[in-house]
Short mmCIF file of N, CA and C in Angstrom, two decimals:
data_model
loop_
_atom_site.label_atom_id
_atom_site.label_comp_id
_atom_site.label_asym_id
_atom_site.label_seq_id
_atom_site.Cartn_x
_atom_site.Cartn_y
_atom_site.Cartn_z
N UNK A 198 10.27 0.44 -4.57
CA UNK A 198 9.00 -0.20 -4.83
C UNK A 198 8.66 0.26 -6.85
N UNK A 199 7.97 -0.62 -7.54
CA UNK A 199 7.49 -0.49 -8.77
C UNK A 199 5.70 0.09 -8.77
N UNK A 200 5.36 0.84 -10.12
CA UNK A 200 4.47 1.45 -10.16
C UNK A 200 4.21 0.37 -11.61
N UNK A 201 2.88 -0.13 -11.31
CA UNK A 201 2.68 -0.67 -12.72
C UNK A 201 1.86 0.81 -13.54
N UNK A 202 2.43 0.96 -14.22
CA UNK A 202 1.74 1.94 -15.37
C UNK A 202 1.27 1.62 -16.08
N UNK A 203 -0.30 2.77 -16.54
CA UNK A 203 -1.35 1.94 -17.76
C UNK A 203 -0.64 1.63 -18.76
N UNK A 204 0.77 2.32 -18.63
CA UNK A 204 1.48 1.64 -20.33
C UNK A 204 2.48 2.17 -19.82
N UNK A 205 3.47 1.33 -20.24
CA UNK A 205 5.24 1.44 -20.58
C UNK A 205 5.90 0.74 -19.42
N UNK A 206 7.07 0.95 -19.08
CA UNK A 206 7.78 0.12 -18.60
C UNK A 206 7.54 0.26 -16.85
N UNK A 207 7.81 -0.40 -15.95
CA UNK A 207 7.91 -0.47 -14.77
C UNK A 207 8.50 0.81 -14.17
N UNK A 208 8.54 1.44 -12.76
CA UNK A 208 9.65 2.17 -12.59
C UNK A 208 9.71 2.77 -11.02
N UNK A 209 10.38 2.46 -10.49
CA UNK A 209 10.45 2.57 -8.96
C UNK A 209 10.43 4.33 -8.31
N UNK A 210 9.47 4.05 -7.79
CA UNK A 210 8.50 5.28 -7.20
C UNK A 210 10.04 6.59 -5.93
N UNK A 211 9.72 7.32 -6.22
CA UNK A 211 10.41 8.44 -5.58
C UNK A 211 9.95 8.74 -4.67
N UNK A 212 9.83 9.66 -3.27
CA UNK A 212 9.03 10.48 -2.43
C UNK A 212 8.70 11.26 -3.03
N UNK A 213 9.74 12.07 -4.22
CA UNK A 213 9.10 13.92 -4.53
C UNK A 213 7.61 12.85 -5.34
N UNK A 214 7.64 12.23 -6.00
CA UNK A 214 6.15 10.96 -6.93
C UNK A 214 5.29 11.30 -5.93
N UNK A 215 5.12 11.48 -4.98
CA UNK A 215 3.99 11.25 -4.28
C UNK A 215 3.50 12.71 -3.00
N UNK A 216 2.44 13.64 -3.58
CA UNK A 216 2.28 14.54 -2.75
C UNK A 216 1.45 14.29 -1.58
N UNK A 217 1.41 15.10 -0.94
CA UNK A 217 0.80 14.07 0.48
C UNK A 217 -0.89 14.90 0.24
N UNK A 218 -1.35 12.82 0.46
CA UNK A 218 -3.39 12.93 0.17
C UNK A 218 -3.09 11.78 -1.09
N UNK A 219 -2.11 11.79 -2.06
CA UNK A 219 -1.61 10.74 -3.27
C UNK A 219 -1.55 9.66 -2.69
N UNK A 220 -2.03 8.58 -3.61
CA UNK A 220 -1.73 6.80 -3.23
C UNK A 220 -1.69 6.70 -4.46
N UNK A 221 -0.78 5.74 -5.29
CA UNK A 221 -0.46 4.97 -6.28
C UNK A 221 -0.69 3.37 -6.24
N UNK A 222 -1.52 3.10 -6.43
CA UNK A 222 -2.29 1.78 -6.62
C UNK A 222 -1.78 0.73 -7.18
N UNK A 223 -1.54 -0.95 -6.76
CA UNK A 223 -1.26 -1.65 -8.35
C UNK A 223 0.43 -1.54 -8.54
N UNK A 224 0.91 -1.64 -7.28
CA UNK A 224 2.44 -1.54 -7.55
C UNK A 224 2.89 -3.09 -6.86
N UNK A 225 4.40 -3.24 -7.81
CA UNK A 225 5.26 -4.20 -6.88
C UNK A 225 6.58 -4.19 -6.45
N UNK A 226 6.52 -4.44 -5.33
CA UNK A 226 7.71 -4.33 -4.82
C UNK A 226 8.98 -4.91 -5.70
N UNK A 227 10.37 -4.34 -5.84
CA UNK A 227 11.26 -5.00 -6.81
C UNK A 227 12.32 -6.00 -6.25
N UNK A 228 12.38 -6.97 -6.11
CA UNK A 228 13.38 -7.71 -6.10
C UNK A 228 14.99 -6.85 -5.81
N UNK A 229 15.75 -7.18 -5.01
CA UNK A 229 16.66 -6.13 -5.22
C UNK A 229 17.95 -7.06 -5.41
N UNK A 230 17.97 -7.98 -5.41
CA UNK A 230 18.92 -9.18 -6.15
C UNK A 230 19.48 -9.04 -8.00
N UNK A 231 17.98 -8.53 -8.16
CA UNK A 231 17.44 -9.18 -9.58
C UNK A 231 17.15 -7.73 -10.56
N UNK A 232 16.32 -6.70 -10.09
CA UNK A 232 15.91 -5.91 -10.06
C UNK A 232 14.88 -5.54 -10.47
N UNK A 233 13.82 -6.99 -10.73
CA UNK A 233 12.85 -6.96 -11.45
C UNK A 233 12.00 -6.73 -10.54
N UNK A 234 10.87 -6.60 -11.19
CA UNK A 234 9.48 -6.22 -10.18
C UNK A 234 8.87 -7.73 -9.45
N UNK A 235 8.49 -8.00 -8.37
CA UNK A 235 7.83 -9.36 -8.18
C UNK A 235 7.00 -10.12 -8.29
N UNK A 236 6.51 -9.46 -9.94
CA UNK A 236 5.26 -10.03 -9.90
C UNK A 236 4.48 -11.49 -10.06
N UNK A 237 5.76 -12.28 -9.59
CA UNK A 237 5.16 -13.88 -10.19
C UNK A 237 3.83 -14.28 -9.12
N UNK A 238 3.48 -13.63 -8.43
CA UNK A 238 1.67 -13.57 -7.24
C UNK A 238 1.37 -12.37 -7.13
N UNK A 239 0.22 -12.27 -7.02
CA UNK A 239 -0.54 -11.65 -6.95
C UNK A 239 -1.09 -10.98 -5.52
N UNK A 240 -0.17 -11.64 -4.27
CA UNK A 240 -0.40 -11.29 -2.72
C UNK A 240 0.55 -10.11 -3.01
N UNK A 241 1.96 -10.29 -3.92
CA UNK A 241 3.04 -9.36 -3.49
C UNK A 241 2.42 -7.81 -4.37
N UNK A 242 1.27 -7.91 -4.76
CA UNK A 242 0.56 -6.35 -4.89
C UNK A 242 0.66 -5.45 -3.77
N UNK A 243 1.00 -4.09 -3.72
CA UNK A 243 1.22 -3.27 -3.43
C UNK A 243 0.24 -1.62 -3.38
N UNK A 244 -0.32 -1.59 -2.47
CA UNK A 244 -0.80 0.19 -2.45
C UNK A 244 0.32 1.29 -1.99
N UNK A 245 0.78 2.27 -2.22
CA UNK A 245 1.23 3.09 -1.18
C UNK A 245 0.93 4.49 -1.54
N UNK A 246 0.72 5.08 -0.36
CA UNK A 246 0.41 6.91 -0.04
C UNK A 246 1.63 7.30 0.64
N UNK A 247 1.17 7.88 0.01
CA UNK A 247 2.07 9.75 1.37
C UNK A 247 0.64 9.73 1.92
N UNK A 248 0.52 10.45 3.19
CA UNK A 248 -0.34 10.62 3.59
C UNK A 248 -0.58 12.19 4.47
N UNK A 249 -1.49 12.55 4.57
CA UNK A 249 -1.43 14.39 4.56
C UNK A 249 -1.75 14.61 6.13
N UNK A 250 -1.04 15.24 6.67
CA UNK A 250 -0.67 15.85 8.08
C UNK A 250 0.14 15.21 9.24
N UNK A 251 0.18 15.20 10.13
CA UNK A 251 1.41 14.48 11.03
C UNK A 251 0.82 13.59 11.11
N UNK A 252 2.02 12.22 10.93
CA UNK A 252 1.58 11.55 11.91
C UNK A 252 2.77 10.74 11.99
N UNK A 253 3.82 10.66 13.01
CA UNK A 253 4.56 10.48 14.62
C UNK A 253 4.95 9.07 13.80
N UNK A 254 3.77 8.20 13.86
CA UNK A 254 4.75 6.36 13.23
C UNK A 254 5.42 6.64 11.65
N UNK A 255 4.91 7.70 10.87
CA UNK A 255 5.74 7.52 9.74
C UNK A 255 6.53 8.90 9.20
N UNK A 256 6.67 9.68 10.50
CA UNK A 256 8.16 10.59 10.57
C UNK A 256 9.23 10.14 9.83
N UNK A 257 9.94 9.03 9.45
CA UNK A 257 11.19 9.12 8.79
C UNK A 257 10.60 9.18 7.16
N UNK A 258 9.69 8.65 7.41
CA UNK A 258 8.94 8.25 5.24
C UNK A 258 8.57 9.00 4.76
N UNK A 259 8.22 10.46 5.71
CA UNK A 259 7.40 11.77 5.41
C UNK A 259 6.15 11.36 4.97
N UNK A 260 5.29 10.58 5.23
CA UNK A 260 3.82 10.06 6.06
C UNK A 260 4.08 9.19 4.72
N UNK A 261 4.52 8.52 3.94
CA UNK A 261 4.52 7.57 3.20
C UNK A 261 4.67 6.35 3.75
N UNK A 262 3.44 5.27 3.87
CA UNK A 262 3.12 4.12 3.84
C UNK A 262 2.90 2.99 2.97
N UNK A 263 3.20 2.22 2.78
CA UNK A 263 2.80 0.54 1.67
C UNK A 263 2.08 -0.19 2.87
N UNK A 264 1.26 -0.80 1.77
CA UNK A 264 -0.17 -1.37 2.45
C UNK A 264 -0.04 -2.94 1.45
N UNK A 265 -0.11 -4.18 1.83
CA UNK A 265 -1.09 -4.83 0.60
C UNK A 265 -2.24 -4.36 0.20
N UNK A 266 -2.42 -4.46 -1.20
CA UNK A 266 -3.47 -4.58 -1.92
C UNK A 266 -4.78 -5.27 -2.16
N UNK A 267 -3.92 -6.50 -1.22
CA UNK A 267 -4.89 -7.53 -1.73
C UNK A 267 -6.11 -7.80 0.36
N UNK A 268 -7.36 -7.93 -0.37
CA UNK A 268 -8.21 -7.65 0.96
C UNK A 268 -8.39 -8.85 1.76
N UNK A 269 -8.06 -8.90 3.39
CA UNK A 269 -7.78 -9.46 4.30
C UNK A 269 -8.91 -10.10 4.86
N UNK A 270 -10.08 -9.72 3.91
CA UNK A 270 -11.30 -10.74 4.12
C UNK A 270 -11.46 -11.92 2.85
N UNK A 271 -11.74 -11.44 1.44
CA UNK A 271 -12.29 -12.07 0.75
C UNK A 271 -10.72 -12.21 -0.43
N UNK A 272 -9.73 -11.76 0.02
CA UNK A 272 -8.59 -11.58 -1.45
C UNK A 272 -8.98 -11.03 -2.61
N UNK A 273 -9.48 -9.93 -2.28
CA UNK A 273 -10.00 -9.14 -3.61
C UNK A 273 -8.75 -8.00 -3.84
N UNK A 274 -8.78 -7.18 -4.56
CA UNK A 274 -8.00 -5.84 -4.58
C UNK A 274 -8.47 -5.14 -3.98
N UNK A 275 -7.87 -4.18 -3.58
CA UNK A 275 -8.20 -3.07 -2.66
C UNK A 275 -7.66 -1.94 -3.54
N UNK A 276 -8.70 -1.50 -4.39
CA UNK A 276 -8.50 -0.35 -5.70
C UNK A 276 -9.27 0.83 -4.92
N UNK A 277 -9.10 1.29 -4.26
CA UNK A 277 -9.97 2.26 -4.17
C UNK A 277 -9.27 3.69 -2.98
N UNK A 278 -8.56 4.42 -2.63
CA UNK A 278 -8.12 5.57 -1.93
C UNK A 278 -9.16 6.49 -1.35
N UNK A 279 -8.98 6.63 -0.46
CA UNK A 279 -10.38 7.93 0.57
C UNK A 279 -9.39 9.00 0.73
N UNK A 280 -8.97 10.20 0.09
CA UNK A 280 -7.90 11.00 0.63
C UNK A 280 -8.58 11.55 2.17
N UNK A 281 -9.99 11.61 2.00
CA UNK A 281 -10.67 13.16 3.28
C UNK A 281 -10.73 11.77 4.42
N UNK A 282 -10.57 10.55 4.42
CA UNK A 282 -10.39 10.26 5.42
C UNK A 282 -9.17 8.86 6.02
N UNK A 283 -8.56 9.07 5.04
CA UNK A 283 -7.37 7.91 5.25
C UNK A 283 -7.83 6.76 4.69
N UNK A 284 -8.47 5.89 4.01
CA UNK A 284 -8.72 5.01 4.11
C UNK A 284 -8.50 4.29 2.74
N UNK A 285 -8.27 2.80 2.80
CA UNK A 285 -8.37 2.23 1.63
C UNK A 285 -10.10 1.23 1.70
N UNK A 286 -10.26 0.86 0.84
CA UNK A 286 -11.84 0.46 0.46
C UNK A 286 -11.37 -0.96 -0.69
N UNK A 287 -12.13 -1.86 -0.30
CA UNK A 287 -12.07 -2.79 -1.20
C UNK A 287 -13.93 -2.86 -1.46
N UNK A 288 -13.99 -2.95 -2.86
CA UNK A 288 -14.89 -2.74 -3.66
C UNK A 288 -16.09 -4.10 -3.52
N UNK A 289 -15.80 -5.38 -3.38
CA UNK A 289 -16.14 -6.49 -3.60
C UNK A 289 -16.94 -6.72 -2.04
N UNK A 290 -16.68 -6.26 -1.01
CA UNK A 290 -18.19 -6.71 -0.05
C UNK A 290 -17.52 -4.94 1.09
N UNK A 291 -16.76 -4.32 0.39
CA UNK A 291 -16.85 -2.34 1.23
C UNK A 291 -16.03 -3.05 2.39
N UNK A 292 -15.05 -3.65 2.50
CA UNK A 292 -14.32 -3.45 3.80
C UNK A 292 -13.70 -2.09 3.18
N UNK A 293 -13.30 -1.47 4.58
CA UNK A 293 -12.84 -0.14 4.76
C UNK A 293 -11.30 -0.14 5.99
N UNK A 294 -10.20 0.33 5.25
CA UNK A 294 -9.46 -0.17 6.14
C UNK A 294 -8.31 1.38 6.46
N UNK A 295 -7.95 1.98 7.65
CA UNK A 295 -7.88 3.33 7.86
C UNK A 295 -5.82 3.01 8.04
N UNK A 296 -5.02 3.84 6.79
CA UNK A 296 -4.10 3.74 6.81
C UNK A 296 -3.09 4.40 7.60
N UNK A 297 -3.88 5.17 8.62
CA UNK A 297 -3.10 6.38 9.34
C UNK A 297 -3.40 5.75 10.63
N UNK A 298 -3.42 4.67 10.64
CA UNK A 298 -3.68 3.95 11.86
C UNK A 298 -3.42 2.26 11.68
N UNK A 299 -2.09 2.54 10.57
CA UNK A 299 -1.53 0.99 10.65
C UNK A 299 -2.44 -0.29 9.58
N UNK A 300 -2.84 0.85 8.94
CA UNK A 300 -4.23 -0.82 7.92
C UNK A 300 -5.32 -1.09 8.92
N UNK A 301 -5.31 -0.95 9.94
CA UNK A 301 -6.68 -1.42 10.75
C UNK A 301 -8.05 -1.16 10.10
N UNK A 302 -9.02 -2.16 10.40
CA UNK A 302 -9.96 -2.27 9.49
C UNK A 302 -11.06 -1.25 10.70
N UNK A 303 -12.15 -0.94 9.79
CA UNK A 303 -12.83 -0.10 10.48
C UNK A 303 -14.39 -0.24 10.19
N UNK A 304 -14.45 -1.03 9.18
CA UNK A 304 -15.97 -1.47 8.57
C UNK A 304 -15.82 -2.44 7.19
N UNK A 305 -17.19 -2.94 7.30
CA UNK A 305 -17.28 -4.25 6.15
C UNK A 305 -16.69 -5.64 6.86
N UNK A 306 -16.58 -6.17 6.37
CA UNK A 306 -16.83 -7.92 6.87
C UNK A 306 -15.13 -8.41 6.82
N UNK A 307 -14.09 -7.53 6.67
CA UNK A 307 -12.76 -8.32 7.10
C UNK A 307 -12.43 -8.14 8.55
N UNK A 308 -11.65 -8.78 8.84
CA UNK A 308 -11.02 -8.90 10.53
C UNK A 308 -10.53 -8.82 10.73
N UNK A 309 -9.11 -8.79 9.51
CA UNK A 309 -7.52 -8.41 10.64
C UNK A 309 -7.05 -6.97 9.38
N UNK A 310 -6.46 -6.33 9.68
CA UNK A 310 -6.09 -5.02 9.19
C UNK A 310 -5.34 -5.94 8.01
N UNK A 311 -5.06 -4.22 7.27
CA UNK A 311 -4.21 -5.01 5.92
C UNK A 311 -2.46 -5.04 5.70
N UNK A 312 -1.62 -5.88 5.63
CA UNK A 312 -0.79 -6.24 6.09
C UNK A 312 0.19 -4.62 5.49
N UNK A 313 1.36 -4.54 6.05
CA UNK A 313 2.12 -2.68 6.11
C UNK A 313 3.07 -3.62 5.46
N UNK A 314 3.55 -2.58 4.72
CA UNK A 314 5.43 -3.28 4.71
C UNK A 314 6.23 -1.96 5.20
N UNK A 315 7.08 -2.25 5.97
CA UNK A 315 8.43 -1.40 6.69
C UNK A 315 8.83 -0.41 5.70
N UNK A 316 9.25 1.05 5.52
CA UNK A 316 10.05 1.46 4.36
C UNK A 316 10.68 2.42 4.84
N UNK A 317 11.39 2.73 3.86
CA UNK A 317 12.43 4.12 4.60
C UNK A 317 12.59 4.83 3.17
N UNK A 318 13.53 5.94 2.79
CA UNK A 318 14.16 6.24 1.41
C UNK A 318 15.18 6.46 1.83
N UNK A 319 15.65 6.05 0.35
CA UNK A 319 16.88 5.75 0.80
C UNK A 319 17.74 7.55 -0.22
N UNK A 320 19.31 7.54 0.09
CA UNK A 320 20.07 8.46 -0.12
C UNK A 320 19.38 9.30 -1.70
N UNK A 321 19.35 8.84 -2.49
CA UNK A 321 18.07 9.13 -4.36
C UNK A 321 17.17 9.35 -4.09
N UNK A 322 16.44 9.14 -2.84
CA UNK A 322 15.14 9.15 -2.03
C UNK A 322 13.94 8.49 -3.18
N UNK A 323 14.14 7.34 -3.27
CA UNK A 323 13.47 6.07 -3.63
C UNK A 323 13.04 5.64 -2.25
N UNK A 324 11.70 5.09 -2.36
CA UNK A 324 10.84 4.14 -1.24
C UNK A 324 11.73 3.65 -1.33
N UNK A 325 11.95 2.40 -0.04
CA UNK A 325 12.40 1.23 -0.27
C UNK A 325 12.34 0.41 0.70
N UNK A 326 12.13 -0.81 0.37
CA UNK A 326 11.26 -1.74 1.80
C UNK A 326 12.56 -1.56 2.65
N UNK A 327 12.14 -1.89 4.25
CA UNK A 327 13.21 -2.36 5.66
C UNK A 327 12.51 -3.11 5.53
N UNK A 328 12.14 -4.40 5.43
CA UNK A 328 11.39 -5.66 6.27
C UNK A 328 10.05 -6.50 5.18
N UNK A 329 9.49 -7.12 5.69
CA UNK A 329 9.17 -7.97 4.48
C UNK A 329 7.27 -7.49 5.07
N UNK A 330 6.42 -7.94 5.03
CA UNK A 330 4.87 -7.85 5.02
C UNK A 330 5.02 -8.03 6.77
N UNK A 331 4.04 -7.09 7.48
CA UNK A 331 3.39 -7.74 8.41
C UNK A 331 2.72 -8.79 8.97
N UNK A 332 2.14 -9.34 8.28
CA UNK A 332 1.41 -10.24 8.03
C UNK A 332 0.76 -10.85 6.83
N UNK A 333 0.80 -12.72 6.18
CA UNK A 333 0.88 -12.48 5.28
C UNK A 333 0.03 -12.03 4.11
N UNK A 334 -0.16 -11.58 3.52
CA UNK A 334 -1.20 -10.85 2.79
C UNK A 334 -2.03 -12.24 1.83
N UNK A 335 -3.29 -11.50 1.68
CA UNK A 335 -4.27 -12.29 1.19
C UNK A 335 -5.77 -13.01 2.31
N UNK A 336 -6.37 -13.52 2.29
CA UNK A 336 -7.41 -13.44 2.82
C UNK A 336 -7.63 -14.13 4.15
N UNK A 337 -8.17 -13.65 5.33
CA UNK A 337 -8.05 -14.00 6.28
C UNK A 337 -8.92 -14.33 7.16
N UNK A 338 -10.20 -14.70 6.44
CA UNK A 338 -11.12 -14.73 7.25
C UNK A 338 -12.48 -13.42 6.20
#
């Protein structure tokens, strides 16, 4: 995965780059064939978090989870991370999603969970995709 920094070049994300409870928003996956970020559509945008605490379904990645950064309600960008309750929030219509519960919707008008990308940590410590989104990113209703 790559990070979109405020300035400067894109860079891959390592597990060591994320402290427990920290999120990185507005990244893009890197195409393994070309080494370039997949920025051709905003639907590829991702948010990455390393959850604090024990999350057995994320044990292999030390709590790291990757989600679509596009709200399932009206396809606005999900731009807020709330570490106190592990929730992503979309400020367009105030939908919230529980990162500790696989992106399930917890409030607001969104119906569906945020799509996730299965991840792994490679031998060099980089967070890598282990598959595609769990569902198509974007508005579902």
